PDB file of C-alpha atoms in Angstrom:
ATOM      1  CA  MET A1390      15.594  -1.260   2.798  1.00 36.00           C
ATOM      2  CA  PRO A1391      17.666  -3.406   5.199  1.00 37.00           C
ATOM      3  CA  GLU A1392      15.956  -5.390   7.917  1.00 38.00           C
ATOM      4  CA  PRO A1393      16.142  -3.707  11.351  1.00 33.00           C
ATOM      5  CA  LEU A1394      18.478  -5.306  13.847  1.00 32.00           C
ATOM      6  CA  ILE A1395      16.576  -6.945  16.669  1.00 34.00           C
ATOM      7  CA  ALA A1396      18.800  -7.436  19.678  1.00 35.00           C
ATOM      8  CA  THR A1397      18.391 -10.913  21.107  1.00 37.00           C
ATOM      9  CA  THR A1398      20.647 -13.067  23.235  1.00 37.00           C
ATOM     10  CA  SER A1399      21.705 -14.850  20.044  1.00 38.00           C
ATOM     11  CA  THR A1400      22.734 -11.575  18.316  1.00 41.00           C
ATOM     12  CA  ILE A1401      24.336  -9.748  21.223  1.00 41.00           C
ATOM     13  CA  GLY A1402      25.227 -12.548  23.608  1.00 46.00           C
ATOM     14  CA  PRO A1403      23.949 -13.088  27.134  1.00 51.00           C
ATOM     15  CA  VAL A1404      22.147 -10.248  28.871  1.00 52.00           C
ATOM     16  CA  PRO A1405      24.833  -8.062  30.474  1.00 55.00           C
ATOM     17  CA  ALA A1406      24.988  -8.139  34.259  1.00 69.00           C
ATOM     18  CA  ARG A1407      27.336  -5.259  35.028  1.00 83.00           C
ATOM     19  CA  PHE A1408      27.254  -1.623  33.878  1.00 86.00           C
ATOM     20  CA  ALA A1409      30.594  -2.060  32.075  1.00 87.00           C
ATOM     21  CA  GLU A1410      29.237  -5.001  30.063  1.00 85.00           C
ATOM     22  CA  LEU A1411      26.003  -3.142  29.325  1.00 84.00           C
ATOM     23  CA  LYS A1412      27.975  -0.147  27.971  1.00 87.00           C
ATOM     24  CA  ASP A1413      30.052  -2.500  25.781  1.00 87.00           C
ATOM     25  CA  GLN A1414      26.892  -4.116  24.366  1.00 85.00           C
ATOM     26  CA  VAL A1415      25.253  -0.755  23.605  1.00 86.00           C
ATOM     27  CA  ALA A1416      28.442   0.466  21.907  1.00 86.00           C
ATOM     28  CA  LEU A1417      28.561  -2.679  19.730  1.00 85.00           C
ATOM     29  CA  ILE A1418      24.874  -2.375  18.774  1.00 84.00           C
ATOM     30  CA  LEU A1419      25.403   1.280  17.814  1.00 81.00           C
ATOM     31  CA  GLY A1420      28.562   0.429  15.869  1.00 80.00           C
ATOM     32  CA  ARG A1421      30.779   2.502  18.173  1.00 76.00           C
ATOM     33  CA  GLN A1422      34.357   1.835  19.095  1.00 75.00           C
ATOM     34  CA  LEU A1423      35.040   0.589  22.603  1.00 81.00           C
ATOM     35  CA  ASP A1424      37.087   3.667  23.526  1.00 85.00           C
ATOM     36  CA  SER A1425      36.577   5.539  26.797  1.00 86.00           C
ATOM     37  CA  ASP A1426      34.668   8.461  25.231  1.00 88.00           C
ATOM     38  CA  SER A1427      32.191   6.187  23.424  1.00 85.00           C
ATOM     39  CA  LEU A1428      31.698   4.055  26.526  1.00 89.00           C
ATOM     40  CA  PHE A1429      31.139   7.178  28.639  1.00 90.00           C
ATOM     41  CA  ARG A1430      28.473   8.380  26.161  1.00 88.00           C
ATOM     42  CA  CYS A1431      26.853   4.928  26.128  1.00 88.00           C
ATOM     43  CA  GLY A1432      26.688   5.076  29.929  1.00 90.00           C
ATOM     44  CA  GLN A1433      24.998   8.480  29.744  1.00 90.00           C
ATOM     45  CA  PHE A1434      22.539   7.100  27.189  1.00 88.00           C
ATOM     46  CA  ILE A1435      21.723   4.089  29.377  1.00 87.00           C
ATOM     47  CA  ASN A1436      21.033   6.320  32.389  1.00 87.00           C
ATOM     48  CA  ARG A1437      18.828   8.629  30.270  1.00 88.00           C
ATOM     49  CA  VAL A1438      16.819   5.558  29.243  1.00 85.00           C
ATOM     50  CA  ILE A1439      16.540   4.480  32.888  1.00 81.00           C
ATOM     51  CA  LYS A1440      15.396   7.977  33.871  1.00 82.00           C
ATOM     52  CA  GLU A1441      12.742   7.911  31.134  1.00 80.00           C
ATOM     53  CA  LEU A1442      11.580   4.415  32.120  1.00 76.00           C
ATOM     54  CA  ASN A1443      11.114   5.638  35.679  1.00 73.00           C
ATOM     55  CA  THR A1444       8.534   8.160  34.442  1.00 75.00           C
ATOM     56  CA  ARG A1445       6.445   5.454  32.776  1.00 70.00           C
ATOM     57  CA  PRO A1446       4.153   2.840  34.321  1.00 64.00           C
ATOM     58  CA  TRP A1447       6.336  -0.261  33.914  1.00 58.00           C
ATOM     59  CA  LYS A1448       4.378  -1.888  36.702  1.00 52.00           C
ATOM     60  CA  ALA A1449       4.576  -5.523  35.667  1.00 50.00           C
ATOM     61  CA  LEU A1450       8.375  -5.546  35.767  1.00 55.00           C
ATOM     62  CA  LEU A1451       9.080  -3.686  38.958  1.00 59.00           C
ATOM     63  CA  THR A1452       6.814  -4.863  41.739  1.00 69.00           C
ATOM     64  CA  SER A1453       8.579  -5.021  45.103  1.00 75.00           C
ATOM     65  CA  GLY A1454       7.398  -5.314  48.662  1.00 81.00           C
ATOM     66  CA  THR A1455       8.298  -5.138  52.290  1.00 85.00           C
ATOM     67  CA  ASN A1456       6.844  -6.127  55.642  1.00 90.00           C
ATOM     68  CA  ILE A1457       6.533  -3.451  58.305  1.00 91.00           C
ATOM     69  CA  ALA A1458       5.919  -4.209  61.980  1.00 93.00           C
ATOM     70  CA  THR A1459       4.213  -1.274  63.646  1.00 93.00           C
ATOM     71  CA  VAL A1460       4.899   0.007  67.140  1.00 92.00           C
ATOM     72  CA  ASN A1461       2.233   1.222  69.563  1.00 94.00           C
ATOM     73  CA  GLY A1462       1.786   4.990  69.108  1.00 92.00           C
ATOM     74  CA  THR A1463       4.038   5.376  66.044  1.00 92.00           C
ATOM     75  CA  LYS A1464       2.433   6.298  62.714  1.00 89.00           C
ATOM     76  CA  THR A1465       5.492   7.013  60.476  1.00 90.00           C
ATOM     77  CA  TYR A1466       8.044   4.405  59.336  1.00 91.00           C
ATOM     78  CA  ALA A1467      11.028   4.363  56.984  1.00 87.00           C
ATOM     79  CA  MET A1468      10.628   2.502  53.731  1.00 80.00           C
ATOM     80  CA  ASP A1469      12.731   1.623  50.706  1.00 71.00           C
ATOM     81  CA  SER A1470      13.477   4.894  48.905  1.00 67.00           C
ATOM     82  CA  LEU A1471      13.240   3.221  45.483  1.00 72.00           C
ATOM     83  CA  PHE A1472       9.467   3.015  45.478  1.00 73.00           C
ATOM     84  CA  TYR A1473       7.692   4.802  42.646  1.00 72.00           C
ATOM     85  CA  LYS A1474       4.020   4.202  43.300  1.00 75.00           C
ATOM     86  CA  GLU A1475       1.808   2.236  45.652  1.00 79.00           C
ATOM     87  CA  SER A1476       0.400  -1.143  44.672  1.00 81.00           C
ATOM     88  CA  LYS A1477      -1.237  -2.783  47.682  1.00 88.00           C
ATOM     89  CA  GLY A1478      -1.147  -2.628  51.481  1.00 92.00           C
ATOM     90  CA  GLN A1479      -2.371  -5.426  53.722  1.00 94.00           C
ATOM     91  CA  ARG A1480      -2.480  -6.122  57.450  1.00 94.00           C
ATOM     92  CA  LEU A1481      -1.308  -9.668  58.147  1.00 93.00           C
ATOM     93  CA  ASP A1482      -2.584 -12.062  60.787  1.00 93.00           C
ATOM     94  CA  ALA A1483      -0.383 -14.053  63.191  1.00 90.00           C
ATOM     95  CA  ASN A1484       0.216 -16.646  60.437  1.00 93.00           C
ATOM     96  CA  SER A1485       1.378 -13.980  57.932  1.00 91.00           C
ATOM     97  CA  LYS A1486      -1.841 -14.371  55.942  1.00 94.00           C
ATOM     98  CA  PRO A1487      -3.661 -11.271  54.627  1.00 94.00           C
ATOM     99  CA  GLU A1488      -6.264 -10.192  57.177  1.00 94.00           C
ATOM    100  CA  TYR A1489      -7.315  -6.792  55.841  1.00 95.00           C
ATOM    101  CA  THR A1490      -6.591  -4.734  52.715  1.00 95.00           C
ATOM    102  CA  LEU A1491      -5.568  -1.205  53.642  1.00 95.00           C
ATOM    103  CA  ARG A1492      -6.965   1.739  51.696  1.00 94.00           C
ATOM    104  CA  TYR A1493      -4.326   3.928  50.037  1.00 93.00           C
ATOM    105  CA  GLN A1494      -4.608   7.709  50.237  1.00 91.00           C
ATOM    106  CA  ASP A1495      -2.248  10.098  48.442  1.00 88.00           C
ATOM    107  CA  TRP A1496       0.183  12.037  50.656  1.00 85.00           C
ATOM    108  CA  GLU A1497      -1.429  15.459  50.188  1.00 85.00           C
ATOM    109  CA  SER A1498      -4.935  14.234  51.086  1.00 88.00           C
ATOM    110  CA  PHE A1499      -3.591  12.264  54.030  1.00 87.00           C
ATOM    111  CA  GLN A1500      -1.693  15.278  55.385  1.00 82.00           C
ATOM    112  CA  SER A1501      -4.682  17.606  54.997  1.00 81.00           C
ATOM    113  CA  ARG A1502      -6.336  15.545  57.738  1.00 73.00           C
ATOM    114  CA  ALA A1503      -3.249  15.530  59.971  1.00 64.00           C
ATOM    115  CA  ASP A1504      -4.919  17.608  62.700  1.00 66.00           C
ATOM    116  CA  VAL A1505      -7.601  14.947  63.205  1.00 69.00           C
ATOM    117  CA  GLN A1506      -5.258  11.968  63.045  1.00 71.00           C
ATOM    118  CA  VAL A1507      -5.163  11.335  66.769  1.00 80.00           C
ATOM    119  CA  GLU A1508      -7.319   8.205  66.722  1.00 87.00           C
ATOM    120  CA  THR A1509      -5.529   4.968  67.578  1.00 91.00           C
ATOM    121  CA  GLY A1510      -6.420   1.430  66.584  1.00 92.00           C
ATOM    122  CA  LYS A1511      -5.792  -1.089  63.813  1.00 94.00           C
ATOM    123  CA  PRO A1512      -4.634   0.861  60.744  1.00 94.00           C
ATOM    124  CA  THR A1513      -7.065   0.945  57.807  1.00 93.00           C
ATOM    125  CA  ILE A1514      -5.441   3.664  55.660  1.00 92.00           C
ATOM    126  CA  TYR A1515      -1.847   4.187  54.552  1.00 92.00           C
ATOM    127  CA  THR A1516       0.114   6.693  52.502  1.00 90.00           C
ATOM    128  CA  LEU A1517       3.589   6.757  50.963  1.00 86.00           C
ATOM    129  CA  ARG A1518       5.991   9.622  50.470  1.00 82.00           C
ATOM    130  CA  ASN A1519       9.259   9.684  48.593  1.00 73.00           C
ATOM    131  CA  VAL A1520      10.398  13.297  48.488  1.00 65.00           C
ATOM    132  CA  HIS A1521      14.182  13.571  48.147  1.00 60.00           C
ATOM    133  CA  SER A1522      14.353   9.748  48.408  1.00 65.00           C
ATOM    134  CA  ASP A1523      13.409   9.746  52.092  1.00 71.00           C
ATOM    135  CA  GLY A1524      10.972   6.835  51.671  1.00 78.00           C
ATOM    136  CA  LEU A1525       8.244   7.150  54.327  1.00 86.00           C
ATOM    137  CA  ILE A1526       4.992   5.323  55.020  1.00 89.00           C
ATOM    138  CA  GLU A1527       2.300   6.474  57.456  1.00 91.00           C
ATOM    139  CA  PHE A1528      -0.690   4.625  58.867  1.00 92.00           C
ATOM    140  CA  TYR A1529      -4.083   5.756  60.148  1.00 91.00           C
ATOM    141  CA  PRO A1530      -5.384   5.260  62.720  1.00 91.00           C
ATOM    142  CA  VAL A1531      -2.111   5.441  64.607  1.00 92.00           C
ATOM    143  CA  PRO A1532      -1.296   1.819  65.534  1.00 94.00           C
ATOM    144  CA  ASP A1533      -2.255   0.937  69.114  1.00 95.00           C
ATOM    145  CA  ALA A1534      -0.284  -2.324  69.130  1.00 95.00           C
ATOM    146  CA  VAL A1535       2.193  -4.327  67.071  1.00 95.00           C
ATOM    147  CA  TYR A1536       0.695  -5.181  63.676  1.00 95.00           C
ATOM    148  CA  THR A1537       2.487  -6.546  60.639  1.00 94.00           C
ATOM    149  CA  HIS A1538       1.700  -4.943  57.295  1.00 94.00           C
ATOM    150  CA  ARG A1539       2.828  -6.064  53.855  1.00 92.00           C
ATOM    151  CA  VAL A1540       3.230  -3.163  51.458  1.00 89.00           C
ATOM    152  CA  GLN A1541       3.719  -3.843  47.756  1.00 86.00           C
ATOM    153  CA  TYR A1542       4.846  -1.067  45.454  1.00 83.00           C
ATOM    154  CA  TYR A1543       6.234  -0.340  42.029  1.00 78.00           C
ATOM    155  CA  ALA A1544       9.961   0.342  42.273  1.00 76.00           C
ATOM    156  CA  ARG A1545      12.193   2.692  40.331  1.00 74.00           C
ATOM    157  CA  ILE A1546      15.134   1.420  38.314  1.00 74.00           C
ATOM    158  CA  THR A1547      18.358   2.599  39.939  1.00 76.00           C
ATOM    159  CA  GLN A1548      20.814   4.709  37.968  1.00 76.00           C
ATOM    160  CA  LEU A1549      24.154   3.078  37.203  1.00 81.00           C
ATOM    161  CA  ALA A1550      27.407   4.831  38.070  1.00 84.00           C
ATOM    162  CA  ASN A1551      30.239   2.345  38.533  1.00 85.00           C
ATOM    163  CA  ASN A1552      31.351  -0.350  36.100  1.00 83.00           C
ATOM    164  CA  ASP A1553      30.497  -3.060  38.648  1.00 84.00           C
ATOM    165  CA  ASP A1554      26.932  -1.784  39.231  1.00 80.00           C
ATOM    166  CA  THR A1555      24.239  -4.196  38.104  1.00 77.00           C
ATOM    167  CA  LEU A1556      20.930  -3.381  36.455  1.00 72.00           C
ATOM    168  CA  ALA A1557      18.131  -4.737  38.620  1.00 66.00           C
ATOM    169  CA  VAL A1558      14.750  -5.105  36.918  1.00 57.00           C
TER     170      VAL A1558
END
């Protein structure tokens, strides 16, 4: 039985940066011609793989983060819509050093207490929501001043559509 082909940078060249190059590499590995139909099918295959990867816990590869400055009396903030799952939330001190680790609560549990979420103060709990890629984060208690929070999360891999799109992992 022949040895399986293991794709390495020495067998397939440098790691492709653009979608067009990635489609070419997949077509070559699969022994396909570089015609438009084969390249279109390779693109569909690549995006199916990306979709499948986004359902799995590839946490080590895809950790991202953002800093959010709260506003007095505002509990909901926009966030990157590519987040998949929470990782860690922290309140930062004036020197951008972690001061307090926030407790994460899933969206449904957090919303079930919405009628009692009138307390204000330094946030201790946060939740994330990403329905229809709206990307929201909420804090409790409702911030009573400006606080900076660092939120780390596991990001989704973006689908590729145009030949110049790049795969970011």
